[in-house]
Amino acid sequence: MRIVCPFCGERELGEFTYLGDAKPVRPAAGASEDEVFDYVYLRDNIAGAMSEYWYHGGGCRAWLKITRNTLTHEISSVEPAAGVGARQVAR
Amino acid sequence: MAEISWISRGPLEHVLVVGAYGARDVAPGISLTEVRNFDLIQVMARRGKGAELANAAKARFGVAAPDAPKAVSASDVTLIWSGPDQFLVLSKGGKHAIDILSQAFSQSASLSDQSHARALISVTGAKARAMLAKLSSLDLHPASFPIGAAAATSIDHTGVNLWRGNDRPDGQPVFNLLVFASFAVSLWHTMLDAAAEYGVDIGFLEELA
Ligand SMILES: [Zn+2]
């Protein structure tokens, strides 16, 4: 599997680290215990397109948000994760 | 109280043996040169200050800092892209040392002095690409990695900043590599293993050329 980093270009999988599901959103302060439990522990086991965080630690050290098909490993989109602070995407 | 003395030395000083290494029945296909003294500053834009940093860098160095994986040279400095809104400043003689740059970029960037935290190794020769191909998954063909191309990548699981300098006078390509000082010995051995079959000429420079 190879990932096209929006900053570095196409790189081998070994340069990246998988964080996990990019879908969960931190509940607002004062949310119920069930909502917080869901956010912290519960994950969908998706067979198909999944939104994920990856870290390009062996390269530019940017966090990326990637849509990957868990059945085929096909990657349909890669974008900088929010907060990466990049002025512009180089390519 | 015990006397403590700090001896400053290059990260490869106790493993680098000047001279020939590996195959001897051929003209050396690889030259490996450690550069021992240089100023190296990591510059990273503060949040939302990328454009401001770009302006400050242009004013300071006279050239635009790279905003893509490239190395840009001016007369007395090389700016090496290391990630979005960040670059390394490689120079010598204290002209772009941390105390000076921290004033130039006080409004726009965070700086970190890496001068004694990295080893700088230059790889050149007719077999330089063949040797690096064993270690790196990047395409270093001249069409994909021309002079001035740079990459933040991993070699042998070790993070490196790699860039292509100007060709040698005899036309051979030059690949420069910055590696964390504590990983330099490991990477050095890996490079020697990869280079041995081509014949290696090992040397060092006290100062950045
Ligand atoms: Zn990257």
PDB file of C-alpha atoms and ligand atoms in Angstrom:
ATOM      1  CA  MET A   1       0.000   0.000   0.000  1.00  0.00           C
ATOM      2  CA  ARG A   2       1.249   3.467  -0.865  1.00  0.00           C
ATOM      3  CA  ILE A   3      -0.160   6.805   0.266  1.00  0.00           C
ATOM      4  CA  VAL A   4       0.091  10.053  -1.667  1.00  0.00           C
ATOM      5  CA  CYS A   5       0.948  12.620   0.992  1.00  0.00           C
ATOM      6  CA  PRO A   6      -0.407  16.001  -0.127  1.00  0.00           C
ATOM      7  CA  PHE A   7       2.893  17.559   0.919  1.00  0.00           C
ATOM      8  CA  CYS A   8       5.521  14.929   0.047  1.00  0.00           C
ATOM      9  CA  GLY A   9       4.029  12.933  -2.805  1.00  0.00           C
ATOM     10  CA  GLU A  10       3.664   9.163  -3.051  1.00  0.00           C
ATOM     11  CA  ARG A  11       5.330   7.237  -0.226  1.00  0.00           C
ATOM     12  CA  GLU A  12       5.472   3.695   1.079  1.00  0.00           C
ATOM     13  CA  LEU A  13       3.236   2.609   3.944  1.00  0.00           C
ATOM     14  CA  GLY A  14       6.215   2.241   6.307  1.00  0.00           C
ATOM     15  CA  GLU A  15       6.532   6.015   6.574  1.00  0.00           C
ATOM     16  CA  PHE A  16       3.002   6.324   7.997  1.00  0.00           C
ATOM     17  CA  THR A  17       1.339   5.442  11.272  1.00  0.00           C
ATOM     18  CA  TYR A  18      -2.352   4.650  11.588  1.00  0.00           C
ATOM     19  CA  LEU A  19      -4.291   6.477  14.267  1.00  0.00           C
ATOM     20  CA  GLY A  20      -7.820   5.298  13.610  1.00  0.00           C
ATOM     21  CA  ASP A  21     -11.351   6.362  12.827  1.00  0.00           C
ATOM     22  CA  ALA A  22     -11.644  10.039  11.891  1.00  0.00           C
ATOM     23  CA  LYS A  23     -15.415  10.128  12.339  1.00  0.00           C
ATOM     24  CA  PRO A  24     -15.923  10.374  16.135  1.00  0.00           C
ATOM     25  CA  VAL A  25     -16.528  13.943  17.268  1.00  0.00           C
ATOM     26  CA  ARG A  26     -15.761  14.973  20.824  1.00  0.00           C
ATOM     27  CA  PRO A  27     -19.040  15.501  22.671  1.00  0.00           C
ATOM     28  CA  ALA A  28     -19.847  18.930  24.048  1.00  0.00           C
ATOM     29  CA  ALA A  29     -19.051  19.627  27.693  1.00  0.00           C
ATOM     30  CA  GLY A  30     -21.850  18.273  29.852  1.00  0.00           C
ATOM     31  CA  ALA A  31     -22.711  15.454  27.428  1.00  0.00           C
ATOM     32  CA  SER A  32     -24.223  12.317  28.907  1.00  0.00           C
ATOM     33  CA  GLU A  33     -22.056   9.427  30.099  1.00  0.00           C
ATOM     34  CA  ASP A  34     -23.368   7.285  27.228  1.00  0.00           C
ATOM     35  CA  GLU A  35     -22.272   9.840  24.649  1.00  0.00           C
ATOM     36  CA  VAL A  36     -18.784  10.079  26.151  1.00  0.00           C
ATOM     37  CA  PHE A  37     -18.517   6.280  26.426  1.00  0.00           C
ATOM     38  CA  ASP A  38     -19.494   6.016  22.746  1.00  0.00           C
ATOM     39  CA  TYR A  39     -16.903   8.630  21.748  1.00  0.00           C
ATOM     40  CA  VAL A  40     -14.071   7.052  23.725  1.00  0.00           C
ATOM     41  CA  TYR A  41     -14.697   3.333  23.235  1.00  0.00           C
ATOM     42  CA  LEU A  42     -17.226   2.417  20.562  1.00  0.00           C
ATOM     43  CA  ARG A  43     -16.163   2.100  16.946  1.00  0.00           C
ATOM     44  CA  ASP A  44     -17.931   0.913  13.831  1.00  0.00           C
ATOM     45  CA  ASN A  45     -16.324  -2.034  12.068  1.00  0.00           C
ATOM     46  CA  ILE A  46     -16.669  -0.731   8.545  1.00  0.00           C
ATOM     47  CA  ALA A  47     -16.403  -2.980   5.485  1.00  0.00           C
ATOM     48  CA  GLY A  48     -15.907  -0.374   2.767  1.00  0.00           C
ATOM     49  CA  ALA A  49     -14.947   3.295   2.585  1.00  0.00           C
ATOM     50  CA  MET A  50     -13.723   4.565   5.943  1.00  0.00           C
ATOM     51  CA  SER A  51     -12.431   7.954   7.039  1.00  0.00           C
ATOM     52  CA  GLU A  52      -9.165   7.589   8.972  1.00  0.00           C
ATOM     53  CA  TYR A  53      -6.334   9.593  10.490  1.00  0.00           C
ATOM     54  CA  TRP A  54      -2.785   8.747   9.424  1.00  0.00           C
ATOM     55  CA  TYR A  55       0.484  10.333  10.528  1.00  0.00           C
ATOM     56  CA  HIS A  56       3.372  10.866   8.121  1.00  0.00           C
ATOM     57  CA  GLY A  57       5.953  10.448  10.883  1.00  0.00           C
ATOM     58  CA  GLY A  58       8.612   9.055   8.539  1.00  0.00           C
ATOM     59  CA  GLY A  59       8.304  12.121   6.319  1.00  0.00           C
ATOM     60  CA  CYS A  60       6.887  15.609   6.788  1.00  0.00           C
ATOM     61  CA  ARG A  61       5.220  14.774  10.135  1.00  0.00           C
ATOM     62  CA  ALA A  62       1.836  16.051   9.002  1.00  0.00           C
ATOM     63  CA  TRP A  63      -1.433  14.476  10.127  1.00  0.00           C
ATOM     64  CA  LEU A  64      -3.619  13.365   7.249  1.00  0.00           C
ATOM     65  CA  LYS A  65      -7.265  12.473   6.855  1.00  0.00           C
ATOM     66  CA  ILE A  66      -7.637   9.605   4.432  1.00  0.00           C
ATOM     67  CA  THR A  67     -10.617   7.776   2.951  1.00  0.00           C
ATOM     68  CA  ARG A  68      -9.624   4.120   2.566  1.00  0.00           C
ATOM     69  CA  ASN A  69     -11.676   1.145   1.467  1.00  0.00           C
ATOM     70  CA  THR A  70     -11.079  -1.442   4.190  1.00  0.00           C
ATOM     71  CA  LEU A  71     -11.888  -4.279   1.760  1.00  0.00           C
ATOM     72  CA  THR A  72      -9.516  -3.272  -1.045  1.00  0.00           C
ATOM     73  CA  HIS A  73      -7.126  -0.729   0.579  1.00  0.00           C
ATOM     74  CA  GLU A  74      -8.059   1.612  -2.239  1.00  0.00           C
ATOM     75  CA  ILE A  75      -7.522   5.205  -1.106  1.00  0.00           C
ATOM     76  CA  SER A  76      -9.995   7.661  -2.595  1.00  0.00           C
ATOM     77  CA  SER A  77      -8.959  10.872  -0.840  1.00  0.00           C
ATOM     78  CA  VAL A  78      -6.106  12.315   1.213  1.00  0.00           C
ATOM     79  CA  GLU A  79      -6.210  15.725   2.816  1.00  0.00           C
ATOM     80  CA  PRO A  80      -4.339  17.506   5.607  1.00  0.00           C
ATOM     81  CA  ALA A  81      -6.065  16.972   8.942  1.00  0.00           C
ATOM     82  CA  ALA A  82      -7.573  20.026  10.583  1.00  0.00           C
ATOM     83  CA  GLY A  83      -5.008  21.956  12.575  1.00  0.00           C
ATOM     84  CA  VAL A  84      -2.014  20.964  10.469  1.00  0.00           C
ATOM     85  CA  GLY A  85      -1.479  24.698  10.032  1.00  0.00           C
ATOM     86  CA  ALA A  86      -0.365  24.453   6.439  1.00  0.00           C
ATOM     87  CA  ARG A  87      -0.544  27.646   4.455  1.00  0.00           C
ATOM     88  CA  GLN A  88      -1.079  25.716   1.264  1.00  0.00           C
ATOM     89  CA  VAL A  89      -0.984  22.205  -0.071  1.00  0.00           C
ATOM     90  CA  ALA A  90       2.153  21.952  -2.138  1.00  0.00           C
ATOM     91  CA  ARG A  91       0.820  19.497  -4.707  1.00  0.00           C
TER      92      ARG A  91
ATOM     93  CA  MET B   1      34.017  16.896  42.990  1.00  0.00           C
ATOM     94  CA  ALA B   2      34.800  15.096  39.785  1.00  0.00           C
ATOM     95  CA  GLU B   3      36.032  17.121  36.873  1.00  0.00           C
ATOM     96  CA  ILE B   4      33.672  17.025  33.959  1.00  0.00           C
ATOM     97  CA  SER B   5      34.992  17.929  30.574  1.00  0.00           C
ATOM     98  CA  TRP B   6      32.898  18.264  27.461  1.00  0.00           C
ATOM     99  CA  ILE B   7      34.656  17.148  24.345  1.00  0.00           C
ATOM    100  CA  SER B   8      32.882  18.347  21.273  1.00  0.00           C
ATOM    101  CA  ARG B   9      33.067  15.873  18.409  1.00  0.00           C
ATOM    102  CA  GLY B  10      31.156  14.905  15.316  1.00  0.00           C
ATOM    103  CA  PRO B  11      28.621  12.092  15.604  1.00  0.00           C
ATOM    104  CA  LEU B  12      30.589   9.918  13.156  1.00  0.00           C
ATOM    105  CA  GLU B  13      34.057  10.702  14.463  1.00  0.00           C
ATOM    106  CA  HIS B  14      34.677   7.303  16.026  1.00  0.00           C
ATOM    107  CA  VAL B  15      33.368   5.221  13.112  1.00  0.00           C
ATOM    108  CA  LEU B  16      34.487   7.194  10.085  1.00  0.00           C
ATOM    109  CA  VAL B  17      37.737   5.802   8.694  1.00  0.00           C
ATOM    110  CA  VAL B  18      39.172   7.959   5.941  1.00  0.00           C
ATOM    111  CA  GLY B  19      40.234   6.106   2.805  1.00  0.00           C
ATOM    112  CA  ALA B  20      39.060   3.212   0.696  1.00  0.00           C
ATOM    113  CA  TYR B  21      36.332   0.789   1.751  1.00  0.00           C
ATOM    114  CA  GLY B  22      34.741  -2.211   0.066  1.00  0.00           C
ATOM    115  CA  ALA B  23      35.637  -3.403  -3.425  1.00  0.00           C
ATOM    116  CA  ARG B  24      39.206  -2.429  -4.350  1.00  0.00           C
ATOM    117  CA  ASP B  25      39.411  -3.873  -7.884  1.00  0.00           C
ATOM    118  CA  VAL B  26      37.265  -1.069  -9.307  1.00  0.00           C
ATOM    119  CA  ALA B  27      37.473   2.719  -9.360  1.00  0.00           C
ATOM    120  CA  PRO B  28      35.395   3.916  -6.369  1.00  0.00           C
ATOM    121  CA  GLY B  29      31.771   4.285  -7.457  1.00  0.00           C
ATOM    122  CA  ILE B  30      30.745   6.113  -4.279  1.00  0.00           C
ATOM    123  CA  SER B  31      32.176   8.934  -2.239  1.00  0.00           C
ATOM    124  CA  LEU B  32      30.858   9.380   1.279  1.00  0.00           C
ATOM    125  CA  THR B  33      31.782  12.638   2.988  1.00  0.00           C
ATOM    126  CA  GLU B  34      30.783  13.786   6.442  1.00  0.00           C
ATOM    127  CA  VAL B  35      30.581  17.547   6.949  1.00  0.00           C
ATOM    128  CA  ARG B  36      31.442  18.238  10.582  1.00  0.00           C
ATOM    129  CA  ASN B  37      30.722  21.890  11.241  1.00  0.00           C
ATOM    130  CA  PHE B  38      27.703  23.837  10.107  1.00  0.00           C
ATOM    131  CA  ASP B  39      24.864  25.978  11.435  1.00  0.00           C
ATOM    132  CA  LEU B  40      21.462  24.342  11.100  1.00  0.00           C
ATOM    133  CA  ILE B  41      18.261  25.985  12.296  1.00  0.00           C
ATOM    134  CA  GLN B  42      14.784  24.471  12.107  1.00  0.00           C
ATOM    135  CA  VAL B  43      12.211  27.172  11.333  1.00  0.00           C
ATOM    136  CA  MET B  44       8.509  26.426  11.789  1.00  0.00           C
ATOM    137  CA  ALA B  45       5.716  28.934  11.191  1.00  0.00           C
ATOM    138  CA  ARG B  46       3.517  29.659  14.171  1.00  0.00           C
ATOM    139  CA  ARG B  47      -0.152  28.901  13.733  1.00  0.00           C
ATOM    140  CA  GLY B  48      -1.585  31.004  10.922  1.00  0.00           C
ATOM    141  CA  LYS B  49       1.739  32.802  10.337  1.00  0.00           C
ATOM    142  CA  GLY B  50       2.846  30.946   7.198  1.00  0.00           C
ATOM    143  CA  ALA B  51       2.517  33.946   4.886  1.00  0.00           C
ATOM    144  CA  GLU B  52       4.262  36.193   7.399  1.00  0.00           C
ATOM    145  CA  LEU B  53       7.139  33.723   7.682  1.00  0.00           C
ATOM    146  CA  ALA B  54       7.439  33.552   3.890  1.00  0.00           C
ATOM    147  CA  ASN B  55       7.815  37.347   3.739  1.00  0.00           C
ATOM    148  CA  ALA B  56      10.324  37.420   6.586  1.00  0.00           C
ATOM    149  CA  ALA B  57      12.356  34.643   4.962  1.00  0.00           C
ATOM    150  CA  LYS B  58      12.451  36.443   1.613  1.00  0.00           C
ATOM    151  CA  ALA B  59      13.634  39.598   3.369  1.00  0.00           C
ATOM    152  CA  ARG B  60      16.275  37.749   5.377  1.00  0.00           C
ATOM    153  CA  PHE B  61      17.742  35.424   2.731  1.00  0.00           C
ATOM    154  CA  GLY B  62      16.930  37.206  -0.531  1.00  0.00           C
ATOM    155  CA  VAL B  63      15.267  34.078  -1.893  1.00  0.00           C
ATOM    156  CA  ALA B  64      11.833  32.630  -1.217  1.00  0.00           C
ATOM    157  CA  ALA B  65      11.826  29.769   1.274  1.00  0.00           C
ATOM    158  CA  PRO B  66      10.668  26.512  -0.334  1.00  0.00           C
ATOM    159  CA  ASP B  67       6.924  25.791   0.020  1.00  0.00           C
ATOM    160  CA  ALA B  68       7.293  22.394  -1.670  1.00  0.00           C
ATOM    161  CA  PRO B  69       9.876  19.598  -1.273  1.00  0.00           C
ATOM    162  CA  LYS B  70      12.845  21.532  -2.612  1.00  0.00           C
ATOM    163  CA  ALA B  71      16.153  22.966  -1.464  1.00  0.00           C
ATOM    164  CA  VAL B  72      16.832  26.579  -2.397  1.00  0.00           C
ATOM    165  CA  SER B  73      20.305  28.075  -2.293  1.00  0.00           C
ATOM    166  CA  ALA B  74      21.487  31.656  -2.023  1.00  0.00           C
ATOM    167  CA  SER B  75      25.121  32.755  -1.831  1.00  0.00           C
ATOM    168  CA  ASP B  76      25.617  31.926   1.846  1.00  0.00           C
ATOM    169  CA  VAL B  77      22.696  29.689   2.796  1.00  0.00           C
ATOM    170  CA  THR B  78      20.633  26.671   1.751  1.00  0.00           C
ATOM    171  CA  LEU B  79      16.964  26.473   2.728  1.00  0.00           C
ATOM    172  CA  ILE B  80      15.682  22.910   2.840  1.00  0.00           C
ATOM    173  CA  TRP B  81      11.948  22.148   2.929  1.00  0.00           C
ATOM    174  CA  SER B  82      11.102  19.867   5.860  1.00  0.00           C
ATOM    175  CA  GLY B  83       7.285  19.955   5.950  1.00  0.00           C
ATOM    176  CA  PRO B  84       4.350  22.300   5.477  1.00  0.00           C
ATOM    177  CA  ASP B  85       5.322  25.809   6.582  1.00  0.00           C
ATOM    178  CA  GLN B  86       8.694  24.701   7.870  1.00  0.00           C
ATOM    179  CA  PHE B  87      12.245  24.541   6.583  1.00  0.00           C
ATOM    180  CA  LEU B  88      15.836  24.065   7.670  1.00  0.00           C
ATOM    181  CA  VAL B  89      18.435  26.812   7.340  1.00  0.00           C
ATOM    182  CA  LEU B  90      21.891  25.406   6.557  1.00  0.00           C
ATOM    183  CA  SER B  91      24.827  27.811   6.644  1.00  0.00           C
ATOM    184  CA  LYS B  92      28.258  28.349   8.156  1.00  0.00           C
ATOM    185  CA  GLY B  93      30.276  30.881  10.058  1.00  0.00           C
ATOM    186  CA  GLY B  94      27.479  32.071  12.328  1.00  0.00           C
ATOM    187  CA  LYS B  95      25.939  34.359   9.717  1.00  0.00           C
ATOM    188  CA  HIS B  96      22.519  32.696  10.054  1.00  0.00           C
ATOM    189  CA  ALA B  97      22.926  31.341  13.574  1.00  0.00           C
ATOM    190  CA  ILE B  98      20.031  31.004  16.009  1.00  0.00           C
ATOM    191  CA  ASP B  99      20.558  34.327  17.828  1.00  0.00           C
ATOM    192  CA  ILE B 100      20.390  36.234  14.551  1.00  0.00           C
ATOM    193  CA  LEU B 101      17.491  34.307  13.000  1.00  0.00           C
ATOM    194  CA  SER B 102      15.433  34.416  16.177  1.00  0.00           C
ATOM    195  CA  GLN B 103      15.289  38.186  15.752  1.00  0.00           C
ATOM    196  CA  ALA B 104      14.410  38.000  12.071  1.00  0.00           C
ATOM    197  CA  PHE B 105      11.584  35.533  12.735  1.00  0.00           C
ATOM    198  CA  SER B 106      10.470  36.628  16.191  1.00  0.00           C
ATOM    199  CA  GLN B 107       6.967  37.491  14.940  1.00  0.00           C
ATOM    200  CA  SER B 108       6.303  34.561  12.662  1.00  0.00           C
ATOM    201  CA  ALA B 109       8.123  31.343  13.573  1.00  0.00           C
ATOM    202  CA  SER B 110       9.462  29.063  16.258  1.00  0.00           C
ATOM    203  CA  LEU B 111      13.127  28.148  15.884  1.00  0.00           C
ATOM    204  CA  SER B 112      15.225  25.286  17.107  1.00  0.00           C
ATOM    205  CA  ASP B 113      19.014  25.041  16.811  1.00  0.00           C
ATOM    206  CA  GLN B 114      19.917  21.685  15.244  1.00  0.00           C
ATOM    207  CA  SER B 115      23.578  22.506  14.524  1.00  0.00           C
ATOM    208  CA  HIS B 116      24.950  19.791  16.792  1.00  0.00           C
ATOM    209  CA  ALA B 117      21.898  17.549  16.615  1.00  0.00           C
ATOM    210  CA  ARG B 118      22.322  16.259  13.081  1.00  0.00           C
ATOM    211  CA  ALA B 119      25.001  14.649  10.989  1.00  0.00           C
ATOM    212  CA  LEU B 120      25.440  15.856   7.425  1.00  0.00           C
ATOM    213  CA  ILE B 121      26.542  13.237   4.917  1.00  0.00           C
ATOM    214  CA  SER B 122      27.166  13.828   1.240  1.00  0.00           C
ATOM    215  CA  VAL B 123      26.817  10.892  -1.162  1.00  0.00           C
ATOM    216  CA  THR B 124      28.196  11.201  -4.663  1.00  0.00           C
ATOM    217  CA  GLY B 125      29.676   9.136  -7.466  1.00  0.00           C
ATOM    218  CA  ALA B 126      28.630   7.118 -10.496  1.00  0.00           C
ATOM    219  CA  LYS B 127      26.956   4.512  -8.258  1.00  0.00           C
ATOM    220  CA  ALA B 128      25.338   6.934  -5.794  1.00  0.00           C
ATOM    221  CA  ARG B 129      21.840   6.267  -7.163  1.00  0.00           C
ATOM    222  CA  ALA B 130      22.378   2.509  -7.273  1.00  0.00           C
ATOM    223  CA  MET B 131      23.427   2.548  -3.627  1.00  0.00           C
ATOM    224  CA  LEU B 132      20.604   4.815  -2.461  1.00  0.00           C
ATOM    225  CA  ALA B 133      18.109   2.672  -4.366  1.00  0.00           C
ATOM    226  CA  LYS B 134      18.885  -0.136  -1.919  1.00  0.00           C
ATOM    227  CA  LEU B 135      18.006   2.078   1.032  1.00  0.00           C
ATOM    228  CA  SER B 136      15.244   4.404  -0.127  1.00  0.00           C
ATOM    229  CA  SER B 137      11.905   3.824  -1.822  1.00  0.00           C
ATOM    230  CA  LEU B 138      12.036   7.240  -3.493  1.00  0.00           C
ATOM    231  CA  ASP B 139      12.524   7.546  -7.228  1.00  0.00           C
ATOM    232  CA  LEU B 140      15.873   9.331  -7.507  1.00  0.00           C
ATOM    233  CA  HIS B 141      15.995   9.240 -11.309  1.00  0.00           C
ATOM    234  CA  PRO B 142      17.060  12.683 -12.617  1.00  0.00           C
ATOM    235  CA  ALA B 143      13.607  13.161 -14.164  1.00  0.00           C
ATOM    236  CA  SER B 144      11.895  12.701 -10.772  1.00  0.00           C
ATOM    237  CA  PHE B 145      14.574  14.049  -8.458  1.00  0.00           C
ATOM    238  CA  PRO B 146      16.387  16.883 -10.250  1.00  0.00           C
ATOM    239  CA  ILE B 147      18.967  19.236  -8.731  1.00  0.00           C
ATOM    240  CA  GLY B 148      17.227  21.128  -5.925  1.00  0.00           C
ATOM    241  CA  ALA B 149      14.700  18.371  -5.190  1.00  0.00           C
ATOM    242  CA  ALA B 150      14.303  17.549  -1.494  1.00  0.00           C
ATOM    243  CA  ALA B 151      12.448  14.979   0.589  1.00  0.00           C
ATOM    244  CA  ALA B 152      11.653  14.350   4.211  1.00  0.00           C
ATOM    245  CA  THR B 153      11.726  10.571   4.185  1.00  0.00           C
ATOM    246  CA  SER B 154      12.915   7.463   5.978  1.00  0.00           C
ATOM    247  CA  ILE B 155      15.971   5.385   5.239  1.00  0.00           C
ATOM    248  CA  ASP B 156      16.382   2.159   7.167  1.00  0.00           C
ATOM    249  CA  HIS B 157      13.542   3.296   9.497  1.00  0.00           C
ATOM    250  CA  THR B 158      15.467   6.480  10.244  1.00  0.00           C
ATOM    251  CA  GLY B 159      14.049   9.907   9.433  1.00  0.00           C
ATOM    252  CA  VAL B 160      16.279  11.893   7.089  1.00  0.00           C
ATOM    253  CA  ASN B 161      16.202  15.094   5.105  1.00  0.00           C
ATOM    254  CA  LEU B 162      17.536  14.290   1.675  1.00  0.00           C
ATOM    255  CA  TRP B 163      18.209  16.770  -1.093  1.00  0.00           C
ATOM    256  CA  ARG B 164      20.094  16.886  -4.354  1.00  0.00           C
ATOM    257  CA  GLY B 165      22.839  19.487  -4.555  1.00  0.00           C
ATOM    258  CA  ASN B 166      24.610  20.757  -7.644  1.00  0.00           C
ATOM    259  CA  ASP B 167      26.385  18.109  -9.676  1.00  0.00           C
ATOM    260  CA  ARG B 168      30.100  17.623  -9.193  1.00  0.00           C
ATOM    261  CA  PRO B 169      32.351  19.222 -11.820  1.00  0.00           C
ATOM    262  CA  ASP B 170      32.648  15.778 -13.456  1.00  0.00           C
ATOM    263  CA  GLY B 171      28.855  15.606 -13.800  1.00  0.00           C
ATOM    264  CA  GLN B 172      28.191  13.084 -11.022  1.00  0.00           C
ATOM    265  CA  PRO B 173      25.095  13.734  -8.885  1.00  0.00           C
ATOM    266  CA  VAL B 174      25.376  14.814  -5.255  1.00  0.00           C
ATOM    267  CA  PHE B 175      22.864  13.708  -2.616  1.00  0.00           C
ATOM    268  CA  ASN B 176      23.006  15.397   0.779  1.00  0.00           C
ATOM    269  CA  LEU B 177      21.520  13.814   3.815  1.00  0.00           C
ATOM    270  CA  LEU B 178      20.786  15.119   7.294  1.00  0.00           C
ATOM    271  CA  VAL B 179      20.171  12.547  10.001  1.00  0.00           C
ATOM    272  CA  PHE B 180      19.664  12.811  13.763  1.00  0.00           C
ATOM    273  CA  ALA B 181      23.077  12.568  15.437  1.00  0.00           C
ATOM    274  CA  SER B 182      22.132   9.570  17.574  1.00  0.00           C
ATOM    275  CA  PHE B 183      21.037   7.613  14.472  1.00  0.00           C
ATOM    276  CA  ALA B 184      24.026   8.630  12.371  1.00  0.00           C
ATOM    277  CA  VAL B 185      26.301   5.701  13.276  1.00  0.00           C
ATOM    278  CA  SER B 186      23.600   3.148  12.484  1.00  0.00           C
ATOM    279  CA  LEU B 187      22.814   4.810   9.159  1.00  0.00           C
ATOM    280  CA  TRP B 188      26.513   5.125   8.373  1.00  0.00           C
ATOM    281  CA  HIS B 189      27.009   1.360   8.737  1.00  0.00           C
ATOM    282  CA  THR B 190      23.937   0.701   6.617  1.00  0.00           C
ATOM    283  CA  MET B 191      25.273   3.001   3.920  1.00  0.00           C
ATOM    284  CA  LEU B 192      28.698   1.380   3.979  1.00  0.00           C
ATOM    285  CA  ASP B 193      27.094  -2.059   3.577  1.00  0.00           C
ATOM    286  CA  ALA B 194      25.053  -0.828   0.621  1.00  0.00           C
ATOM    287  CA  ALA B 195      28.030   0.924  -0.967  1.00  0.00           C
ATOM    288  CA  ALA B 196      30.749  -1.694  -0.391  1.00  0.00           C
ATOM    289  CA  GLU B 197      30.288  -3.562  -3.669  1.00  0.00           C
ATOM    290  CA  TYR B 198      30.847  -0.375  -5.682  1.00  0.00           C
ATOM    291  CA  GLY B 199      34.031   0.649  -3.901  1.00  0.00           C
ATOM    292  CA  VAL B 200      33.869   3.589  -1.508  1.00  0.00           C
ATOM    293  CA  ASP B 201      36.048   6.622  -0.959  1.00  0.00           C
ATOM    294  CA  ILE B 202      35.460   7.893   2.595  1.00  0.00           C
ATOM    295  CA  GLY B 203      36.335  11.367   3.789  1.00  0.00           C
ATOM    296  CA  PHE B 204      35.211  14.311   5.856  1.00  0.00           C
ATOM    297  CA  LEU B 205      35.189  18.079   5.667  1.00  0.00           C
ATOM    298  CA  GLU B 206      35.722  20.215   8.757  1.00  0.00           C
ATOM    299  CA  GLU B 207      33.556  22.983   7.284  1.00  0.00           C
ATOM    300  CA  LEU B 208      30.566  23.176   5.008  1.00  0.00           C
ATOM    301  CA  ALA B 209      31.801  23.846   1.467  1.00  0.00           C
TER     302      ALA B 209
HETATM  303 ZN    ZN C   1       4.296  14.008   4.062  1.00  0.00          ZN
END
